[in-house]
Coordinates of C-alpha atoms in Angstrom, one line a residue:
M1 CA 77.5 158.6 14.7
L2 CA 80.6 160.7 15.3
T3 CA 81.7 161.4 18.8
Y4 CA 84.3 163.8 20.2
T5 CA 86.7 162.7 22.9
P6 CA 88.5 165.5 24.7
P7 CA 92.3 165.3 24.5
E8 CA 92.7 165.0 28.3
S9 CA 90.5 161.9 28.3
Q10 CA 92.3 160.1 25.5
P11 CA 94.6 157.3 26.5
P12 CA 98.3 158.3 26.4
A13 CA 100.2 157.5 23.3
P14 CA 102.3 154.3 23.6
T15 CA 106.0 154.7 23.9
G16 CA 108.9 152.4 23.4
E17 CA 110.0 152.6 27.0
K18 CA 110.2 149.4 29.1
P19 CA 109.5 150.0 32.8
W20 CA 110.8 146.6 33.7
L21 CA 114.3 147.7 32.7
L22 CA 114.3 150.2 35.5
L23 CA 113.3 147.5 37.9
L24 CA 116.1 145.3 36.6
L25 CA 118.6 148.1 36.9
A26 CA 117.5 148.9 40.5
F27 CA 117.7 145.2 41.4
A28 CA 121.2 145.0 39.9
W29 CA 122.3 148.1 41.8
L30 CA 120.8 147.1 45.2
W31 CA 122.3 143.7 45.8
P32 CA 126.0 143.7 45.0
G33 CA 127.9 144.2 48.3
I34 CA 125.2 142.8 50.5
F35 CA 126.5 139.2 50.6
S36 CA 129.7 137.3 51.4
R37 CA 131.7 139.9 53.4
N38 CA 132.6 140.7 56.9
L39 CA 131.8 143.9 58.8
W40 CA 133.6 146.9 57.4
N41 CA 134.8 150.0 59.2
P42 CA 133.9 152.5 60.4
A43 CA 130.3 151.8 61.5
E44 CA 129.4 148.3 60.6
P45 CA 131.0 146.4 63.6
A46 CA 129.3 148.7 66.1
V47 CA 125.9 148.6 64.4
F48 CA 125.9 144.8 64.1
T49 CA 126.9 144.6 67.8
A50 CA 123.9 146.7 68.6
I51 CA 121.7 144.5 66.5
E52 CA 123.0 141.4 68.4
A53 CA 122.4 143.1 71.7
F54 CA 118.8 143.8 70.8
S55 CA 118.3 140.3 69.4
D56 CA 119.6 138.9 72.7
G57 CA 116.9 140.6 74.7
G58 CA 118.1 144.2 74.8
S59 CA 115.8 147.2 75.0
A60 CA 113.7 147.9 72.0
W61 CA 114.2 151.7 72.5
L62 CA 117.8 151.9 73.5
P63 CA 120.5 150.6 71.2
T64 CA 123.5 149.4 73.1
V65 CA 127.1 148.4 72.3
L66 CA 129.1 146.6 74.9
G67 CA 126.4 147.5 77.5
Q68 CA 126.7 151.3 76.7
P69 CA 124.0 153.5 75.0
Y70 CA 124.7 153.8 71.3
F71 CA 122.7 156.6 69.7
N72 CA 124.4 156.5 66.3
V73 CA 121.8 154.1 64.9
S74 CA 118.0 154.3 64.7
P75 CA 116.0 151.8 66.9
V76 CA 113.8 151.3 63.8
Y77 CA 116.8 150.1 61.9
L78 CA 117.7 147.7 64.6
W79 CA 114.1 146.2 64.7
V80 CA 114.1 145.6 60.9
A81 CA 117.7 144.3 60.8
A82 CA 117.2 141.9 63.7
W83 CA 114.0 140.6 62.1
F84 CA 115.8 139.9 58.8
E85 CA 118.6 138.2 60.7
Q86 CA 116.1 135.9 62.5
L87 CA 114.2 135.3 59.3
L88 CA 117.0 134.6 56.9
S89 CA 120.0 133.4 58.9
P90 CA 121.6 131.0 58.6
W91 CA 119.5 129.1 56.0
A92 CA 119.4 131.8 53.3
A93 CA 122.2 134.2 54.3
D94 CA 124.9 134.6 56.9
A95 CA 124.0 136.9 59.8
Y96 CA 125.9 139.9 58.5
S97 CA 124.2 139.7 55.0
A98 CA 120.8 139.1 56.5
A99 CA 121.0 142.2 58.6
R100 CA 122.0 144.3 55.6
F101 CA 118.6 143.5 54.1
A102 CA 117.3 146.3 56.2
S103 CA 119.4 148.8 54.3
V104 CA 118.1 147.3 51.0
L105 CA 114.5 147.6 52.2
F106 CA 114.7 151.2 53.3
T107 CA 116.6 152.2 50.2
A108 CA 114.1 150.5 47.9
L109 CA 111.3 152.2 49.8
G110 CA 113.0 155.6 49.3
L111 CA 113.5 155.0 45.6
F112 CA 109.8 154.0 45.2
C113 CA 108.5 157.0 47.1
C114 CA 110.7 159.5 45.2
G115 CA 109.8 157.9 41.9
S116 CA 106.1 158.0 42.7
A117 CA 106.4 161.6 43.8
G118 CA 108.1 162.4 40.5
F119 CA 105.3 160.7 38.6
R120 CA 102.6 162.7 40.4
L121 CA 104.4 166.1 40.5
L122 CA 106.1 166.1 37.1
G123 CA 104.0 163.8 34.9
R124 CA 104.2 160.5 33.1
H125 CA 107.7 158.9 32.8
Q126 CA 109.3 161.4 35.1
G127 CA 109.1 159.1 38.1
R128 CA 111.5 156.8 36.4
S129 CA 113.8 159.7 35.7
V130 CA 113.9 160.6 39.4
A131 CA 114.7 157.0 40.4
L132 CA 117.5 156.8 37.8
I133 CA 119.0 160.0 38.9
L134 CA 119.1 158.7 42.5
I135 CA 120.7 155.4 41.4
G136 CA 123.3 157.4 39.6
C137 CA 124.3 159.4 42.7
T138 CA 127.4 157.8 44.2
G139 CA 126.5 159.2 47.6
L140 CA 123.6 156.8 47.9
I141 CA 125.7 153.7 47.5
T142 CA 127.2 153.3 51.0
M143 CA 123.9 153.9 52.8
A144 CA 122.1 151.4 50.6
H145 CA 124.7 148.6 51.1
F146 CA 126.2 149.1 54.5
L147 CA 124.8 148.6 58.0
G148 CA 123.6 152.0 59.3
S149 CA 120.5 154.1 59.7
Q150 CA 121.2 156.6 56.9
S151 CA 119.0 154.4 54.7
V152 CA 116.1 155.1 57.2
V153 CA 116.7 158.8 56.9
F154 CA 116.6 158.5 53.1
A155 CA 113.3 156.5 53.3
A156 CA 111.8 159.1 55.7
L157 CA 112.7 162.0 53.5
A158 CA 111.3 160.2 50.5
M159 CA 108.0 159.5 52.4
C160 CA 107.7 163.3 53.0
L161 CA 108.2 164.0 49.3
Y162 CA 105.6 161.5 48.4
G163 CA 103.2 163.0 50.9
F164 CA 103.5 166.4 49.3
S165 CA 102.9 164.9 45.9
L166 CA 99.7 163.2 47.1
A167 CA 98.2 166.3 48.6
Q168 CA 96.1 167.3 45.6
T169 CA 94.4 164.0 45.1
H170 CA 94.7 161.7 48.2
V171 CA 94.5 163.8 51.4
I172 CA 94.5 160.9 53.9
M173 CA 97.4 159.1 52.4
A174 CA 99.3 162.3 51.9
A175 CA 98.8 163.2 55.6
L176 CA 99.9 159.7 56.7
M177 CA 103.0 159.7 54.5
L178 CA 104.0 163.3 55.5
G179 CA 103.4 162.9 59.2
G180 CA 104.9 159.4 59.2
G181 CA 108.0 160.6 57.4
W182 CA 108.5 163.3 60.1
V183 CA 108.2 160.8 62.9
L184 CA 110.5 158.3 61.3
L185 CA 113.0 161.1 60.7
S186 CA 112.9 162.2 64.3
V187 CA 113.8 158.7 65.5
S188 CA 116.6 158.4 63.0
A189 CA 118.1 161.9 62.7
G190 CA 117.1 163.8 65.8
L191 CA 114.4 166.3 66.3
L192 CA 115.8 169.4 64.6
L193 CA 115.7 168.2 61.0
P194 CA 112.0 167.1 61.1
A195 CA 111.1 170.3 63.0
A196 CA 112.7 172.4 60.3
L197 CA 110.9 170.4 57.5
M198 CA 107.6 170.8 59.4
L199 CA 108.1 174.6 59.5
A200 CA 108.9 174.6 55.8
A201 CA 105.7 172.6 55.1
A202 CA 103.7 175.1 57.1
A203 CA 105.4 178.0 55.3
L204 CA 104.7 176.4 52.0
A205 CA 101.0 177.1 52.5
A206 CA 101.7 180.8 52.3
H207 CA 102.7 180.5 48.6
P208 CA 99.9 180.9 46.0
C209 CA 100.9 177.6 44.3
W210 CA 100.1 175.7 47.5
Q211 CA 97.1 177.6 48.7
F212 CA 94.4 175.1 48.0
K213 CA 92.1 173.4 50.4
R214 CA 93.4 169.8 50.0
Y215 CA 96.9 170.9 51.0
S216 CA 95.6 172.7 54.0
L217 CA 93.7 169.5 55.0
T218 CA 96.8 167.5 54.3
L219 CA 98.9 169.8 56.6
V220 CA 96.4 169.5 59.4
G221 CA 96.3 165.8 59.1
A222 CA 100.0 165.4 59.0
F223 CA 100.4 167.4 62.2
A224 CA 97.6 165.4 63.7
V225 CA 99.6 162.2 62.9
A226 CA 103.0 163.5 63.9
L227 CA 102.5 165.6 67.0
P228 CA 101.1 162.7 69.1
L229 CA 103.8 160.3 67.8
L230 CA 106.8 162.5 68.1
P231 CA 107.0 162.1 71.9
V232 CA 106.6 158.3 71.8
Y233 CA 110.3 157.5 71.5
P234 CA 111.5 160.0 74.2
F235 CA 108.7 158.9 76.6
A236 CA 109.4 155.2 76.0
L237 CA 113.1 155.8 76.6
L238 CA 112.4 157.7 79.8
K239 CA 110.2 154.9 81.1
T240 CA 112.6 152.1 80.2
N241 CA 116.0 153.8 81.1
E242 CA 115.9 157.2 82.7
A243 CA 119.6 157.6 82.7
A244 CA 119.9 156.9 79.0
F245 CA 117.0 159.3 78.4
H246 CA 119.0 162.1 80.0
I247 CA 122.0 161.3 77.9
W248 CA 119.9 161.4 74.8
L249 CA 118.2 164.7 75.8
H250 CA 121.5 166.4 76.7
H251 CA 123.7 165.2 73.9
H252 CA 121.7 163.6 71.0
A253 CA 118.2 165.0 70.9
F254 CA 118.9 167.4 68.0
G255 CA 120.9 164.9 65.9
A256 CA 124.1 166.3 64.4
F257 CA 123.7 169.5 66.5
G258 CA 123.9 167.7 69.9
G259 CA 121.4 168.1 72.7
T260 CA 120.1 170.6 75.2
Q261 CA 123.4 170.8 77.1
S262 CA 125.7 170.3 74.1
F263 CA 124.0 172.2 71.3
Q264 CA 126.6 173.5 68.8
T265 CA 126.7 175.2 65.4
A266 CA 129.5 175.8 63.0
F267 CA 130.0 177.2 59.5
S268 CA 130.2 174.1 57.3
L269 CA 128.9 175.3 54.0
P270 CA 132.3 175.1 52.1
Y271 CA 132.7 171.4 53.3
Y272 CA 129.3 170.4 52.0
L273 CA 129.5 172.3 48.8
K274 CA 132.8 170.5 48.0
N275 CA 131.4 167.1 48.8
L276 CA 128.1 167.8 47.0
L277 CA 130.1 167.7 43.7
W278 CA 130.6 163.9 43.9
F279 CA 127.8 163.0 46.3
A280 CA 124.9 164.2 44.2
F281 CA 126.2 164.0 40.7
P282 CA 124.4 164.1 38.2
A283 CA 121.4 165.4 40.3
W284 CA 122.9 168.8 41.0
P285 CA 123.9 169.8 37.4
L286 CA 120.5 168.6 36.1
A287 CA 118.8 170.6 38.9
A288 CA 120.8 173.6 37.9
W289 CA 119.7 173.1 34.3
T290 CA 116.1 173.0 35.4
A291 CA 116.5 176.2 37.4
S292 CA 118.0 178.0 34.4
R293 CA 115.1 176.9 32.2
T294 CA 112.1 177.3 34.5
R295 CA 110.6 179.9 36.8
L296 CA 110.6 177.6 39.8
L297 CA 108.4 179.8 42.0
Q298 CA 105.6 179.5 39.4
Q299 CA 105.5 175.7 39.5
R300 CA 104.1 173.7 42.4
W301 CA 107.0 171.2 42.4
G302 CA 109.5 174.1 42.0
V303 CA 108.2 175.9 45.0
L304 CA 108.4 172.7 47.0
A305 CA 112.0 172.0 45.9
V306 CA 113.1 175.6 46.7
F307 CA 111.6 175.6 50.2
W308 CA 113.1 172.2 50.9
L309 CA 116.5 173.0 49.6
T310 CA 116.6 176.3 51.4
T311 CA 115.8 174.7 54.7
A312 CA 118.2 171.7 54.4
T313 CA 121.0 174.0 53.1
L314 CA 120.6 176.3 56.1
L315 CA 120.9 173.3 58.4
L316 CA 123.9 171.9 56.6
T317 CA 125.6 175.3 56.8
L318 CA 125.2 175.4 60.6
T319 CA 125.8 171.7 61.5
P320 CA 129.0 171.2 63.5
H321 CA 129.2 167.5 62.6
R322 CA 130.7 167.2 59.2
H323 CA 129.9 164.0 57.3
P324 CA 129.0 163.5 53.7
D325 CA 126.0 161.4 54.6
H326 CA 124.2 164.5 55.8
L327 CA 123.9 165.5 52.1
V328 CA 121.1 162.9 51.7
W329 CA 118.9 165.7 53.1
L330 CA 119.2 167.4 49.7
L331 CA 118.9 164.3 47.4
P332 CA 115.1 164.0 47.0
P333 CA 114.5 167.7 45.9
L334 CA 117.6 167.7 43.8
A335 CA 116.5 164.5 41.9
L336 CA 113.0 166.0 41.5
L337 CA 114.4 169.2 40.0
G338 CA 116.9 167.2 37.8
A339 CA 114.1 165.1 36.3
A340 CA 111.8 168.1 35.6
Q341 CA 113.5 169.3 32.5
L342 CA 115.4 166.2 31.6
D343 CA 113.5 165.6 28.3
G344 CA 114.4 169.2 27.3
L345 CA 118.1 168.8 27.9
R346 CA 120.1 169.9 25.0
R347 CA 121.5 167.2 22.8
G348 CA 125.1 168.5 23.4
A349 CA 124.7 168.4 27.2
A350 CA 123.1 164.9 27.0
A351 CA 125.9 163.7 24.8
F352 CA 128.5 165.2 27.2
I353 CA 127.0 163.4 30.2
N354 CA 126.8 160.2 28.2
W355 CA 130.4 160.5 26.9
F356 CA 131.8 161.4 30.3
G357 CA 130.0 158.4 31.8
I358 CA 131.3 156.1 29.1
M359 CA 134.8 157.2 29.5
A360 CA 134.9 157.3 33.3
F361 CA 133.1 154.1 34.0
G362 CA 134.6 152.3 31.0
L363 CA 138.1 153.1 32.1
F364 CA 137.3 152.2 35.7
A365 CA 135.9 148.9 34.6
V366 CA 139.0 148.1 32.6
F367 CA 141.1 149.0 35.6
L368 CA 139.1 146.7 37.8
W369 CA 139.5 143.8 35.4
L370 CA 143.2 144.4 35.2
G371 CA 143.4 144.6 39.0
F372 CA 141.6 141.3 39.3
F373 CA 144.2 139.6 37.1
A374 CA 147.0 141.4 38.9
M375 CA 146.0 140.3 42.4
N376 CA 145.1 136.8 41.5
Y377 CA 147.6 136.0 38.7
G378 CA 150.4 138.5 39.3
W379 CA 150.0 140.3 36.0
P380 CA 150.6 143.2 35.4
A381 CA 153.4 142.9 37.9
K382 CA 153.5 146.5 39.1
L383 CA 149.8 146.5 39.7
A384 CA 150.1 143.2 41.6
E385 CA 152.7 144.7 43.8
R386 CA 150.5 147.7 44.6
S387 CA 147.5 145.4 45.3
H388 CA 149.5 143.4 47.8
Y389 CA 150.7 146.6 49.4
F390 CA 147.2 147.9 50.1
S391 CA 145.8 144.5 51.1
P392 CA 148.6 142.2 52.3
H393 CA 146.2 139.8 54.0
Y394 CA 144.5 138.9 50.8
I395 CA 144.8 135.3 49.6
P396 CA 143.9 134.8 45.9
D397 CA 140.3 133.7 45.7
I398 CA 138.3 133.1 42.5
D399 CA 134.7 132.1 43.1
T400 CA 132.6 131.0 40.1
I401 CA 129.3 132.8 40.9
P402 CA 130.9 136.3 41.4
M403 CA 132.9 135.8 38.2
L404 CA 129.7 134.9 36.3
V405 CA 128.0 138.0 37.7
A406 CA 130.9 140.2 36.7
V407 CA 131.1 138.7 33.2
S408 CA 127.4 139.2 32.7
F409 CA 127.4 142.9 33.8
T410 CA 130.0 144.1 31.3
P411 CA 128.3 143.1 28.0
V412 CA 125.0 144.4 29.3
W413 CA 126.6 147.8 29.9
L414 CA 128.2 147.8 26.5
W415 CA 124.8 147.1 24.9
A416 CA 123.3 150.0 26.8
I417 CA 125.9 152.6 25.8
T418 CA 125.8 151.7 22.1
R419 CA 122.2 152.9 21.6
K420 CA 121.8 155.8 19.2
H421 CA 119.9 159.1 19.4
I422 CA 120.9 159.7 23.1
R423 CA 118.7 162.3 24.8
G424 CA 118.5 163.4 28.4
R425 CA 116.7 160.3 29.8
Q426 CA 118.9 157.9 27.9
A427 CA 122.0 159.7 29.1
V428 CA 120.9 159.4 32.7
T429 CA 120.0 155.8 32.2
N430 CA 123.5 155.1 30.8
W431 CA 125.0 156.9 33.8
A432 CA 123.1 154.9 36.3
A433 CA 124.1 151.7 34.4
G434 CA 127.7 152.8 34.6
V435 CA 127.5 153.3 38.3
T436 CA 125.9 149.9 38.7
L437 CA 128.6 148.2 36.5
V438 CA 131.5 149.7 38.5
W439 CA 129.8 148.9 41.9
A440 CA 129.0 145.3 40.7
L441 CA 132.6 144.7 39.6
M442 CA 134.0 146.0 42.8
M443 CA 131.7 143.8 44.9
T444 CA 132.4 140.7 42.8
L445 CA 135.9 140.8 41.4
F446 CA 137.4 142.9 44.3
L447 CA 135.2 141.8 47.2
P448 CA 137.7 139.3 48.8
W449 CA 140.5 141.8 48.4
L450 CA 138.5 144.6 49.9
D451 CA 137.3 142.4 52.7
A452 CA 140.8 141.5 53.6
A453 CA 141.7 145.2 53.8
K454 CA 138.6 146.7 55.5
S455 CA 137.7 143.9 57.9
H456 CA 139.3 143.2 61.2
A457 CA 138.8 139.4 60.7
P458 CA 142.4 138.8 59.3
V459 CA 143.9 140.7 62.2
V460 CA 142.1 138.6 64.7
R461 CA 142.9 135.4 63.0
Q462 CA 146.6 136.5 62.7
M463 CA 146.8 137.1 66.4
E464 CA 145.2 133.9 67.5
A465 CA 147.3 131.9 65.0
A466 CA 150.5 133.5 66.5
L467 CA 149.7 132.2 70.0
P468 CA 151.9 129.2 71.1
A469 CA 150.1 126.0 71.6
A470 CA 150.8 126.0 75.3
V471 CA 149.2 129.4 75.7
K472 CA 146.1 128.2 73.8
T473 CA 145.8 125.2 76.1
A474 CA 146.2 127.3 79.2
L475 CA 143.5 129.7 78.0
A476 CA 141.2 126.9 77.0
E477 CA 141.6 125.1 80.4
G478 CA 141.0 128.4 82.3
T479 CA 144.4 128.4 84.0
S480 CA 145.2 131.6 82.3
C481 CA 143.2 134.5 80.8
V482 CA 143.4 137.6 78.6
G483 CA 142.3 140.9 80.0
I484 CA 141.3 144.0 78.2
D485 CA 140.4 147.5 79.2
A486 CA 136.8 148.5 79.1
G487 CA 137.7 151.5 77.0
A488 CA 139.2 149.4 74.1
A489 CA 135.8 149.4 72.4
T490 CA 137.0 148.5 68.9
A491 CA 139.1 145.6 70.1
R492 CA 136.3 144.2 72.3
I493 CA 133.8 144.4 69.4
V494 CA 136.0 142.8 66.7
W495 CA 137.2 140.0 69.0
Q496 CA 133.6 139.4 70.0
Q497 CA 132.7 139.0 66.3
Y498 CA 135.7 137.1 64.9
G499 CA 137.7 135.7 67.8
T500 CA 137.5 132.6 69.9
L501 CA 139.2 134.0 73.0
Q502 CA 137.1 134.9 76.0
L503 CA 138.4 138.4 77.0
R504 CA 138.0 139.5 80.6
V505 CA 137.2 143.2 81.0
N506 CA 139.3 145.1 83.5
D507 CA 140.7 142.0 85.0
T508 CA 144.1 142.9 86.3
S509 CA 144.9 139.4 87.5
C510 CA 145.2 138.0 83.9
A511 CA 148.7 137.1 82.7
Y512 CA 147.9 138.3 79.2
R513 CA 146.4 141.6 78.1
L514 CA 145.0 142.7 74.7
V515 CA 145.5 146.4 74.2
Q516 CA 144.4 148.9 71.5
Q517 CA 147.4 151.1 70.4
P518 CA 149.1 152.2 67.2
K519 CA 151.4 149.6 65.7
G520 CA 155.0 150.0 66.8
S521 CA 154.2 151.5 70.2
P522 CA 156.4 150.2 73.0
A523 CA 155.1 147.8 75.6
P524 CA 154.2 149.4 79.0
E525 CA 156.5 148.9 81.8
G526 CA 156.1 145.4 83.4
W527 CA 154.8 143.8 80.2
H528 CA 156.3 141.8 77.3
L529 CA 155.1 142.2 73.7
L530 CA 154.0 138.9 72.2
W531 CA 152.3 140.1 69.1
E532 CA 151.1 143.3 67.4
G533 CA 149.0 143.9 64.3
A534 CA 146.7 146.3 62.5
R535 CA 144.6 146.6 59.4
P536 CA 146.7 147.5 56.3
R537 CA 147.9 151.1 56.0
N538 CA 146.2 152.1 59.3
K539 CA 148.7 154.1 61.3
T540 CA 146.4 155.2 64.1
E541 CA 144.6 152.0 65.1
G542 CA 146.5 148.9 66.1
F543 CA 146.4 146.0 68.5
A544 CA 148.9 144.2 70.7
L545 CA 149.0 141.1 72.9
L546 CA 151.1 141.6 76.0
K547 CA 152.3 139.3 78.8
K548 CA 153.3 140.2 82.3
A549 CA 157.0 140.4 82.4
A550 CA 157.1 138.7 85.8
A551 CA 155.0 135.9 84.4
V552 CA 157.2 135.2 81.3
A553 CA 159.3 132.6 83.1
K554 CA 156.5 131.2 85.2
T555 CA 153.6 130.7 82.7
P556 CA 153.5 129.3 79.2

């Protein structure tokens, strides 16, 4: 007996795609740069100091650095980073690397939520495209691999996008993801950004594409989840430290815009448009292609992206704090738009993206290999000279495992770019593979060189090595001491992390004094300069060890 199976109930046709390749690429992109390095400026030293303060019994709601409130990192990030540090250090990773696992976790959560949203809003295979586009955006690299709470912001935004995508089929989960994303965003980026996205979500219900019962229920559920939880952090901060609560309320409650007593706006659109060119490539040109091919306001996903981008762009236009990391507010909707018409990308455009990626990343990879030989073997000589100029503290260091990783990445990338019949998705995959290759080479071949240039550890070791033996003995026996001003935050942080000296804050009786000042500055009156140093090519930040002039002849 013959039966008829409707087309929509037939199983999808098999394809030659391999989902595990995306997982392998994401894994290869996530881990280089996490291990075997010190804390890098500008934010990592302060963030890790806040993690240590929390681990040593500090407040769960108030991040502190050197005993002072530090609102530049999310408490949620501190909790997760401290947990990873306790779980993995020292048996599996050093303390710095273990703490960076928090960035990996939140970034992976963001990629998963954005990919799942792409699958539900755009259809089969498009979730992978969304994830690949995000991996290919260079702006996501630093927040995924460095200590800092921007990865939490990315994860929270991705949760919101996933919540929207679930509204038509799973109301309860959609409400939890959307409301939870708003709450996580409020703790990590201030109250103004989630408030703006909440208003955009409410306004979305006025559009015909989103006027269905399940979305209305999702919206009610999301507000029911978010509104009781949004005051939890301010209330907990008020009850644990009232003075810190007022600092947060007056200067940090609205994130980049300040607080109730310091609220500011500025016209920053040109700055963010300029930085968007590199931060969100190839997401923004692919999104522009989709906008030129589709009537966005007639598609549910298109309406969502337009409302989101309009809201976030307005905030970026008015924000007084200019930093490229704020462009992460635009990444989820841009990646969604970029994936929508990726399979329809013209062969010439796909070939151009592929060719441009091959040329750019290929040349960069060749340069990195040449630089590796130059800084370790002195050839090419001119390049070796420049490498020493930018990182004079570097000592040639060739480790077997990083070398094996670097050697393995290069042929895999060459295999990927030699595939034939390149279309849109293959071009984006090759681009993401190129970004992964360059990042992996930098974090294997160049990691010791970069660490010597970006970390304060060589400067601290240089200063302590320059101390005469008699001075070291006097300091160890307690017959002498080194004082430091309370305002020299950078020096206090880095000597706490890398040094062995016990610095005394605001102790004017000490015969020695560590100061933070540009290299080459004269010693203050009544003091004698013993040592000065700075990170390479840094003309504004330096350190000096001084000795009381009256004590030069009396103390060692």
